PDB file of C-alpha atoms in Angstrom:
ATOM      1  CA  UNK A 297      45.110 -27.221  -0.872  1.00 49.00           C
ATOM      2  CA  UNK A 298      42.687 -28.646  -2.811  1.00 54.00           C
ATOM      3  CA  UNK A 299      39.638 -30.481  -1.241  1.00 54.00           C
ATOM      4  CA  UNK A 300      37.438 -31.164  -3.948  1.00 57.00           C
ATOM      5  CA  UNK A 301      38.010 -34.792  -4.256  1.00 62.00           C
ATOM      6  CA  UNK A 302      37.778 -35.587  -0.519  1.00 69.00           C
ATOM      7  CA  UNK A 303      34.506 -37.108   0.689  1.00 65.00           C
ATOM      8  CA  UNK A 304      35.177 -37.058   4.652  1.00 68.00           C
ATOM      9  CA  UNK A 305      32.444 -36.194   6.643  1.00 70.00           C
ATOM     10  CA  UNK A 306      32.335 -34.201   9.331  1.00 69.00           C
ATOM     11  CA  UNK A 307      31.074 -36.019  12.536  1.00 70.00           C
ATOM     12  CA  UNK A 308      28.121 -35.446  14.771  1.00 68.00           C
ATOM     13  CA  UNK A 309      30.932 -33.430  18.119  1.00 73.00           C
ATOM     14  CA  UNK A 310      32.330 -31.328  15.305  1.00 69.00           C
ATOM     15  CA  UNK A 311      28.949 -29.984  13.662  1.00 69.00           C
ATOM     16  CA  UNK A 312      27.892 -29.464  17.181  1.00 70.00           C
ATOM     17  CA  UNK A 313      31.029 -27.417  18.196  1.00 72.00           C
ATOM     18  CA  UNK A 314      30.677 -25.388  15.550  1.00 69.00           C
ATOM     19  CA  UNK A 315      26.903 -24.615  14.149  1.00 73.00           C
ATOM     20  CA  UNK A 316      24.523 -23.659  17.016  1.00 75.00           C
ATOM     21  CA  UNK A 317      21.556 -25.888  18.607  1.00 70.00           C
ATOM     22  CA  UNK A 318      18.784 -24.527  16.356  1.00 75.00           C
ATOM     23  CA  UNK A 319      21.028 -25.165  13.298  1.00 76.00           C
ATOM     24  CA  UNK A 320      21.664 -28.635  14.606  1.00 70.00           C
ATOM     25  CA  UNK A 321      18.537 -29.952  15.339  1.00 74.00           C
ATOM     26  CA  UNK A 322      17.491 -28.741  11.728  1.00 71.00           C
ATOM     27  CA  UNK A 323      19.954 -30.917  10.184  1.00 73.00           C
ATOM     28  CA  UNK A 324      19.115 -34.322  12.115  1.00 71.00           C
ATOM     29  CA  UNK A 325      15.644 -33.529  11.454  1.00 69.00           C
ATOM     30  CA  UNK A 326      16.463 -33.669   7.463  1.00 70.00           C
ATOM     31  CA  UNK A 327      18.911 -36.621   7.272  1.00 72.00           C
ATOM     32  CA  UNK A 328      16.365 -38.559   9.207  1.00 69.00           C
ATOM     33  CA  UNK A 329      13.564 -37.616   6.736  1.00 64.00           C
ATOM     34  CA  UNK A 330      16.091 -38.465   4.057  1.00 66.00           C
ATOM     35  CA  UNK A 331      16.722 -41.789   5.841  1.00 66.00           C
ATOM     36  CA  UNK A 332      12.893 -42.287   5.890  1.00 64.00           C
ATOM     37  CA  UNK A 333      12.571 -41.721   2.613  1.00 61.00           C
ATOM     38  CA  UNK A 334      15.381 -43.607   1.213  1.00 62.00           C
ATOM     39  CA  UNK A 335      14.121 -46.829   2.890  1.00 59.00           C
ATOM     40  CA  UNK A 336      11.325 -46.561   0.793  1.00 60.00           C
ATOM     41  CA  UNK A 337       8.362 -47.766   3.395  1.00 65.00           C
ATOM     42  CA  UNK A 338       5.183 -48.767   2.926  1.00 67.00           C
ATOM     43  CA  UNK A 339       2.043 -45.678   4.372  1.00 73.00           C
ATOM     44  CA  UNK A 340       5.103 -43.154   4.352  1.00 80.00           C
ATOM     45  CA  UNK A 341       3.012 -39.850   4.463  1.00 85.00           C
ATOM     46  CA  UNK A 342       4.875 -36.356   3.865  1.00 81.00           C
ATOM     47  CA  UNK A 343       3.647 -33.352   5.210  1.00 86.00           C
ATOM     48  CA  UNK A 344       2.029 -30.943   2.655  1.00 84.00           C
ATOM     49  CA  UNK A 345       3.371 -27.626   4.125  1.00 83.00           C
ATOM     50  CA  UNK A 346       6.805 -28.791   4.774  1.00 79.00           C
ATOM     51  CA  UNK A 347       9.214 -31.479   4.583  1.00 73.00           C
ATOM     52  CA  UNK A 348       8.229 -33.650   7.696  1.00 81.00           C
ATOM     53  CA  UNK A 349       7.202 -37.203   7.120  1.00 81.00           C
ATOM     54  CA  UNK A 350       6.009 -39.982   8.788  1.00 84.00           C
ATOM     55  CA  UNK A 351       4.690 -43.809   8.988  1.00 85.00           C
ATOM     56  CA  UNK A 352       0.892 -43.484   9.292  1.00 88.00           C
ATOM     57  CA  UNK A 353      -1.411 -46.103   9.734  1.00 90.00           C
ATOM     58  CA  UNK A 354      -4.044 -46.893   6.593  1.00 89.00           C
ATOM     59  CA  UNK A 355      -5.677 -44.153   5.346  1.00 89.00           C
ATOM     60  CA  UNK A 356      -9.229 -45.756   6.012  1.00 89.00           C
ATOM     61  CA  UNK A 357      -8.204 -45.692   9.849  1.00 90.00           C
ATOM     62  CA  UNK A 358      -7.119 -42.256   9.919  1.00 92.00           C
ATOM     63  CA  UNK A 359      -7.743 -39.617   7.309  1.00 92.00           C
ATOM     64  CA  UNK A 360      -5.952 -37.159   9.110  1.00 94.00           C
ATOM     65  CA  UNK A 361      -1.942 -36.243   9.010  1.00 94.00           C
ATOM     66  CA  UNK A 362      -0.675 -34.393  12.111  1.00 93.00           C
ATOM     67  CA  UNK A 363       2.969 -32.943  11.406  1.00 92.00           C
ATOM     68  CA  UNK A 364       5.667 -32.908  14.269  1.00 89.00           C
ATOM     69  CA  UNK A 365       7.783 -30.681  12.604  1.00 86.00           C
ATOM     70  CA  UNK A 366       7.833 -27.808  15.900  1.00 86.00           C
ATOM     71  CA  UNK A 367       7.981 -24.995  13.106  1.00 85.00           C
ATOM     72  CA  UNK A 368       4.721 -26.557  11.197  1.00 88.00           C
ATOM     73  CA  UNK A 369       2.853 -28.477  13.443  1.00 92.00           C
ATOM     74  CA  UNK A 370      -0.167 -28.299  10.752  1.00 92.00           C
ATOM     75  CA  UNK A 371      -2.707 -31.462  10.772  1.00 95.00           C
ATOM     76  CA  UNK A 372      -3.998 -32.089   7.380  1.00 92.00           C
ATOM     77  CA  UNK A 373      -5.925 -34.371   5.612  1.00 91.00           C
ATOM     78  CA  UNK A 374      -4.097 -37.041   3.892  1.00 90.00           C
ATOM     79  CA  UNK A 375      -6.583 -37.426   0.723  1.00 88.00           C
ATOM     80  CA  UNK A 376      -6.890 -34.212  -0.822  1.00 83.00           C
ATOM     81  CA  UNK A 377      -3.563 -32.663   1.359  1.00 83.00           C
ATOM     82  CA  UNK A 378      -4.944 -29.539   2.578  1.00 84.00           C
ATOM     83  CA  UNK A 379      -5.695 -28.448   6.239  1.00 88.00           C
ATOM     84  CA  UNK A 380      -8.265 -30.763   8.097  1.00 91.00           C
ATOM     85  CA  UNK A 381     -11.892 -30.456   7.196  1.00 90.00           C
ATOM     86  CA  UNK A 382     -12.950 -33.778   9.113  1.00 89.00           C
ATOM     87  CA  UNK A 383     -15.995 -34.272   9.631  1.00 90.00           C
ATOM     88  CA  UNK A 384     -16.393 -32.718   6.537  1.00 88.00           C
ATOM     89  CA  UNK A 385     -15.511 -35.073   3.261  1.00 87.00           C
ATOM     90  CA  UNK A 386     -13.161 -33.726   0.532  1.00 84.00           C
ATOM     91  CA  UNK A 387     -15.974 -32.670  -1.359  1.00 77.00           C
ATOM     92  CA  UNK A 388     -18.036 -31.149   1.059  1.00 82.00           C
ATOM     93  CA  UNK A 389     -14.878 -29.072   2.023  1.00 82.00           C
ATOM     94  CA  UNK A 390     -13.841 -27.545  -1.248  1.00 73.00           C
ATOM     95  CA  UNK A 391     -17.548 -26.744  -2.154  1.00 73.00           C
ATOM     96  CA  UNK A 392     -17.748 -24.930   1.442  1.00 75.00           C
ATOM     97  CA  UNK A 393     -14.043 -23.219   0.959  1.00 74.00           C
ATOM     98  CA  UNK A 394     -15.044 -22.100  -2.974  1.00 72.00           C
ATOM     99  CA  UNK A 395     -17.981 -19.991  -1.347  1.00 65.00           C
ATOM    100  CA  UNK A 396     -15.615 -18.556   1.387  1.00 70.00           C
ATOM    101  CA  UNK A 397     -12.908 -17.546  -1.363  1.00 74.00           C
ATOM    102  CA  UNK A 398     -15.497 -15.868  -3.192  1.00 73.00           C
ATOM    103  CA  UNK A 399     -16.434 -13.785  -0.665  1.00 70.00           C
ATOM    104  CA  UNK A 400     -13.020 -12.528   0.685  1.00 74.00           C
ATOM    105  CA  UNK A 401     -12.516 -11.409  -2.723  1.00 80.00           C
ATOM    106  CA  UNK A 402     -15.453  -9.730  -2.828  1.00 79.00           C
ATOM    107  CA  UNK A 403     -15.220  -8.076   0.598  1.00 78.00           C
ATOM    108  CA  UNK A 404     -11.729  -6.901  -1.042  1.00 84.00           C
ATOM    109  CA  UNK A 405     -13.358  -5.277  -3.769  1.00 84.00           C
ATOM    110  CA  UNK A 406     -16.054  -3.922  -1.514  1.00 81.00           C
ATOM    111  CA  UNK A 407     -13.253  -2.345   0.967  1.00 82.00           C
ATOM    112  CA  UNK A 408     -11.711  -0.566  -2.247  1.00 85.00           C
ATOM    113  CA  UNK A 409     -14.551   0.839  -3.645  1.00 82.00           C
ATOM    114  CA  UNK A 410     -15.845   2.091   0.286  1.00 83.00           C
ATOM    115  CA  UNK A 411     -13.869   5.314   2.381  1.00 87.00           C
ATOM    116  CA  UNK A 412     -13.921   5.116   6.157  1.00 85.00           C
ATOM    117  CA  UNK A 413     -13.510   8.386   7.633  1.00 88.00           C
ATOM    118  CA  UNK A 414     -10.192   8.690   9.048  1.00 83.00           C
ATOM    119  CA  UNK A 415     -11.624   9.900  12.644  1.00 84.00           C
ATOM    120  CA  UNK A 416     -14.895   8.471  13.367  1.00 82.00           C
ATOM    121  CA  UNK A 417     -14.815   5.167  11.241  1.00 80.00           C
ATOM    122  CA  UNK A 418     -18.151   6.425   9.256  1.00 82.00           C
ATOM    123  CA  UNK A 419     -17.943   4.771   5.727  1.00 81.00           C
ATOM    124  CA  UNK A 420     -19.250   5.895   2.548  1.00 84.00           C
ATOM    125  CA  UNK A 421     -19.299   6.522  -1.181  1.00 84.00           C
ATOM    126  CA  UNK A 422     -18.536   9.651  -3.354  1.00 84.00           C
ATOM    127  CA  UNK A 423     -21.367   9.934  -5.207  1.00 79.00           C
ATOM    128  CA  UNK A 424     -19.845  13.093  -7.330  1.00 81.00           C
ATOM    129  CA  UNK A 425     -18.197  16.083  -6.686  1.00 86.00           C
ATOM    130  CA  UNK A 426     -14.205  17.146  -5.634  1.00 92.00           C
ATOM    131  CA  UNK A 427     -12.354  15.009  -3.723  1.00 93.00           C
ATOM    132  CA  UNK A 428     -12.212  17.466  -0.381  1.00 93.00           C
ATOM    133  CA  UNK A 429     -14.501  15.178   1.360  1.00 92.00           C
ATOM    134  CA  UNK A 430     -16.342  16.756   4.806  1.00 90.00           C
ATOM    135  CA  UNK A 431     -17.593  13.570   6.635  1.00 88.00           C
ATOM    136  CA  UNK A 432     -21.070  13.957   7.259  1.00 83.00           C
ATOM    137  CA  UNK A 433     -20.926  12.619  11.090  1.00 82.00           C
ATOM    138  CA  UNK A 434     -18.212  14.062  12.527  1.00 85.00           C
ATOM    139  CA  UNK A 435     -17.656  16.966   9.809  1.00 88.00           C
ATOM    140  CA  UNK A 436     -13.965  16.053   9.653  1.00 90.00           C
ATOM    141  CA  UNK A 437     -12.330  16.811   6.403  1.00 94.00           C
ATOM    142  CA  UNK A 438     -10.240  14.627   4.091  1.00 94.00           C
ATOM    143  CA  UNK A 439      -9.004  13.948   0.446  1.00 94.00           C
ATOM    144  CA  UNK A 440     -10.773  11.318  -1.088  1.00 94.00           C
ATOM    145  CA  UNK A 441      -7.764   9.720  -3.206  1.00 93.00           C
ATOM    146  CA  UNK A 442      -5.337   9.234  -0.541  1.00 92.00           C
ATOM    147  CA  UNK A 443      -7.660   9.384   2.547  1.00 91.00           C
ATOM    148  CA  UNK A 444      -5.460  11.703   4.587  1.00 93.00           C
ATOM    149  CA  UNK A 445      -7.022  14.017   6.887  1.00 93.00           C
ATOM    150  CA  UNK A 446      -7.036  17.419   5.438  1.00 94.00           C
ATOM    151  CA  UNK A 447      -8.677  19.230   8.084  1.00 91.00           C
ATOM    152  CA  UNK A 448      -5.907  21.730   7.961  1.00 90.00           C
ATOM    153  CA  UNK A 449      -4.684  22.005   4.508  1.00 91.00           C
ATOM    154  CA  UNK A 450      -7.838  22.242   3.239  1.00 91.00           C
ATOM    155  CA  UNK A 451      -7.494  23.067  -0.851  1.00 92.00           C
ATOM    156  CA  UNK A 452      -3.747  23.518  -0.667  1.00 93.00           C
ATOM    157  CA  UNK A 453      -3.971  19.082  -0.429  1.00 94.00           C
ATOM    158  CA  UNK A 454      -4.813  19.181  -4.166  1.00 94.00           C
ATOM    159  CA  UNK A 455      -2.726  20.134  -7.168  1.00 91.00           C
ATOM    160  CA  UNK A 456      -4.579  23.161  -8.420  1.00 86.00           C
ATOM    161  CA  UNK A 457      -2.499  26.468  -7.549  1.00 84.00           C
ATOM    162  CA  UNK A 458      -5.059  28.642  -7.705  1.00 83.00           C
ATOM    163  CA  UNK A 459      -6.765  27.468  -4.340  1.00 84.00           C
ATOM    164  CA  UNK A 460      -3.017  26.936  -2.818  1.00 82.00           C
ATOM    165  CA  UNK A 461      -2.263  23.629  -3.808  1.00 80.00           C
ATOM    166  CA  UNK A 462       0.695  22.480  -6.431  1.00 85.00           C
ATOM    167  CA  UNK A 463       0.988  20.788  -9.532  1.00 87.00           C
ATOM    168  CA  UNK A 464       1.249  16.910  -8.631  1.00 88.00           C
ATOM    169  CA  UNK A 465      -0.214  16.902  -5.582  1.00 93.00           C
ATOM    170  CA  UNK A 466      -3.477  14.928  -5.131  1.00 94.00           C
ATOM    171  CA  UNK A 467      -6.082  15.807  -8.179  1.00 93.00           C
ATOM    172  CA  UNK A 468      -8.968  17.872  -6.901  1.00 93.00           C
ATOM    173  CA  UNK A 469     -11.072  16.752  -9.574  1.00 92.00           C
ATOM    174  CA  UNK A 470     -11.329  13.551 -11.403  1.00 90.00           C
ATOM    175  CA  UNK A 471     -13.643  11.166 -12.980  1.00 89.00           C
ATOM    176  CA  UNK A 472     -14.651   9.370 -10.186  1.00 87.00           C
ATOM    177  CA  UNK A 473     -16.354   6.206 -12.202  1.00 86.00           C
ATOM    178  CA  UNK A 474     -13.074   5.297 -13.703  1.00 88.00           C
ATOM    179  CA  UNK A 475     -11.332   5.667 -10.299  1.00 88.00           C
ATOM    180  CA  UNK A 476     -13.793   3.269  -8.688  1.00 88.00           C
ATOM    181  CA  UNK A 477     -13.603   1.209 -11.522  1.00 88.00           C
ATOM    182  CA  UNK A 478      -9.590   0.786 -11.538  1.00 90.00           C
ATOM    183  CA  UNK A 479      -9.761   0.655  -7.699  1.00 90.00           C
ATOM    184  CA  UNK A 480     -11.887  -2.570  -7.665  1.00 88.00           C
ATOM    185  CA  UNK A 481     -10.056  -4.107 -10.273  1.00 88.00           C
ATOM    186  CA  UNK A 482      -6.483  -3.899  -8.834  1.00 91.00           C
ATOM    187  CA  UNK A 483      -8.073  -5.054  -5.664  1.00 89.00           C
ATOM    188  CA  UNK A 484      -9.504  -7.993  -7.699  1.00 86.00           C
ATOM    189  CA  UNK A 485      -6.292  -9.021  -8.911  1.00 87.00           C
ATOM    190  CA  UNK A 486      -4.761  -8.439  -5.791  1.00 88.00           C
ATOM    191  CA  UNK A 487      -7.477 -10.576  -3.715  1.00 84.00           C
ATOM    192  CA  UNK A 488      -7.375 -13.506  -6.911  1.00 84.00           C
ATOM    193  CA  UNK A 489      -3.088 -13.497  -6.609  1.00 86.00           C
ATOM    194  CA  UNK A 490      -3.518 -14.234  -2.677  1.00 83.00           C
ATOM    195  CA  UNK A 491      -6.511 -16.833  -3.745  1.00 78.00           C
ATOM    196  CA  UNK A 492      -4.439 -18.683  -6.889  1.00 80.00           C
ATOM    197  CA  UNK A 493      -1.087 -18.984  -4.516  1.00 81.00           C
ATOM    198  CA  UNK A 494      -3.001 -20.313  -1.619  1.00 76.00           C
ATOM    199  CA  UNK A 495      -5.616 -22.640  -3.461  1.00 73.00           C
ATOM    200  CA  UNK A 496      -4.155 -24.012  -6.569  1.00 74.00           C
ATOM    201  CA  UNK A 497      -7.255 -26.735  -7.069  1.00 69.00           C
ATOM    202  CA  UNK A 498      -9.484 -23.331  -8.099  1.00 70.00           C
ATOM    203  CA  UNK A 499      -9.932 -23.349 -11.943  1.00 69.00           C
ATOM    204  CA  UNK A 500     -10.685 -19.554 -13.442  1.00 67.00           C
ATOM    205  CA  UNK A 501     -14.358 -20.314 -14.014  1.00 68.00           C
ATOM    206  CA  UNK A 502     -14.799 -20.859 -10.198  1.00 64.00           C
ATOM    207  CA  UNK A 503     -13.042 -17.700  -9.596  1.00 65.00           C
ATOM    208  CA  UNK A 504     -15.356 -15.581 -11.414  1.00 63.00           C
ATOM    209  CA  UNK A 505     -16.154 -12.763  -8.328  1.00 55.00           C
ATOM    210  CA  UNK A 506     -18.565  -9.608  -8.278  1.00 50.00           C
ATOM    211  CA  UNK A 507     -18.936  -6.926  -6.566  1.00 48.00           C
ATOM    212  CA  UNK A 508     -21.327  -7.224  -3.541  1.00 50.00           C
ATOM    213  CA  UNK A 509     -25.338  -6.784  -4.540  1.00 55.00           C
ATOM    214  CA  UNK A 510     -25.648  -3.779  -2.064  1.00 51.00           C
ATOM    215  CA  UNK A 511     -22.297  -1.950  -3.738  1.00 54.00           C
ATOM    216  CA  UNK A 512     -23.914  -2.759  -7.108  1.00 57.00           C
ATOM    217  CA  UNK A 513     -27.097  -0.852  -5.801  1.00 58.00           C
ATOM    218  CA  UNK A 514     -24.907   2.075  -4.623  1.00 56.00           C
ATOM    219  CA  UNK A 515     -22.975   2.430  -7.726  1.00 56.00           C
ATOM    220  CA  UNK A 516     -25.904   2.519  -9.834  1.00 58.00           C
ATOM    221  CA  UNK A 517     -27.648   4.993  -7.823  1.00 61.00           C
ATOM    222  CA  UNK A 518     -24.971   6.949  -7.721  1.00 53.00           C
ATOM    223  CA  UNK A 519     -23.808   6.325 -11.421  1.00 52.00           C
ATOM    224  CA  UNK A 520     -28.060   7.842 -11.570  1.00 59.00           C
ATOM    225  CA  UNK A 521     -27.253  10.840 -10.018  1.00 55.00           C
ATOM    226  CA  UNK A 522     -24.263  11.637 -11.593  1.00 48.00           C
ATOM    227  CA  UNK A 523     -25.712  11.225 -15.056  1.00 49.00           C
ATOM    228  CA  UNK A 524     -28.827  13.841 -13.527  1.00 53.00           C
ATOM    229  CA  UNK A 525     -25.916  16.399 -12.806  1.00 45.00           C
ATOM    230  CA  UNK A 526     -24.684  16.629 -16.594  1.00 37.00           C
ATOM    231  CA  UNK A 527     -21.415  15.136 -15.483  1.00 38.00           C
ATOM    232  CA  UNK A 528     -20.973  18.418 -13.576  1.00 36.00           C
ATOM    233  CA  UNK A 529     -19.142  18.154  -9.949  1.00 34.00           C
ATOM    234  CA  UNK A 530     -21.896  19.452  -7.121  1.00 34.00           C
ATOM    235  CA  UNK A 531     -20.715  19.757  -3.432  1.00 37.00           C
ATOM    236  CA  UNK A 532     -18.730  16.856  -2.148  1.00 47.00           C
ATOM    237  CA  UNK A 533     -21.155  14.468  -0.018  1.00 45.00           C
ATOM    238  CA  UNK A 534     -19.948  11.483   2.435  1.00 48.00           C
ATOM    239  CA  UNK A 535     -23.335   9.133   2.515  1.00 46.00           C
ATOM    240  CA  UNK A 536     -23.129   6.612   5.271  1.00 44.00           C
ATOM    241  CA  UNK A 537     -23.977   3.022   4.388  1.00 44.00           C
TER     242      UNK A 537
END
């Protein structure tokens, strides 16, 4: 049979006998926002985060939007539409919020450029050398490109046969600059995907993020001593910072 042309709707006992309570209430909760909306009434405010609206008194008597949506139940501000700042003013908020971005994306870029030893916690920064890494705290052992402790593989980690390890395994030697360098840059796009998604507002020039002032200092040191060693690799050394 065909029911393309019928418009019968099904009424409210039947979609309760057959779609469960959660489903239910879901539904009523949309075709009253649709009714809402359709009746087209004056200080109708919509939720920013999801489709919840409601009357609201003016604006000037109450900045702020609290959903009732049980799944959202987010209060936001109903002039610029983003979480509640009060008693900060829109302004105030995203110049405050712009220096808090910045600085999770640094502190990404930081975190990818910085080890933690897998046993103690102890972090540091390769300075030069292989990538068999003996922590200089706790004197555990491990690789430097995939952090796993190595303690008992030892050499045979890497991919050079000659000291037991295999072709593609982790590299024993590599330039570390350029691995610090593409580290913090995928974490930078990372950290800036997370930022664009969740703030919108942010133009690119506002975005523009470095790497902490102390990492700076460690990578030039470091770049310092590196260029003192004739690019050769020394022993591999864990400093703390």
């Amino acid at each position: 049979m065909d029911g393309s042309g019928c418009k019968a709707e099904f009424g409210k006992e039947q979609i309760r006998r057959f779609l469960d309570g959660k489903t239910v209430e879901t539904l009523e909760r949309l075709q009253q926002q649709e009714e809402i909306r359709l009746a087209d009434l004056d200080d109708l405010t919509n939720c920013p985060f999801c489709d919840f609206a409601a009357i609201c008194p003016p604006v000037e008597e109450d900045r702020e939007f609290r959903c009732a949506n049980p799944e959202c139940e987010k209060v936001t501000c109903r002039l610029c539409k983003l979480e509640t700042h009060i008693p900060l003013s829109c302004e105030a908020y995203a110049k405050e919020n712009k220096v808090t971005v910045r600085h999770a994306v640094e502190e990404a870029m930081t975190e990818a450029l910085v080890r933690s030893c897998h046993k103690c916690k102890n972090k540091y920064i390769k300075e030069f050398g292989c990538n068999k890494m003996m922590c200089t705290r706790c004197s555990s052992i491990q690789c430097y490109v995939c952090s796993k402790d190595i303690t008992k593989d030892g050499y045979a980690h890497f991919n050079e046969s000659a000291r037991g390890g295999r072709p593609g395994q982790c590299p024993l030697f590599d330039n570390t600059e350029q691995r610090h360098d593409e580290e913090v840059k995928e974490a930078e796009q990372k950290a800036l995907e997370k930022v664009r998604a969740e703030y919108p507002e942010f133009n690119e020039e506002e975005l523009k993020i470095k790497v902490s002032d102390a990492v700076q200092k460690n990578e030039r040191d470091r770049l310092r001593q590196a260029e003192a060693a004739h690019g050769h690799y020394g022993a591999p050394h864990m400093p703390d910072i």
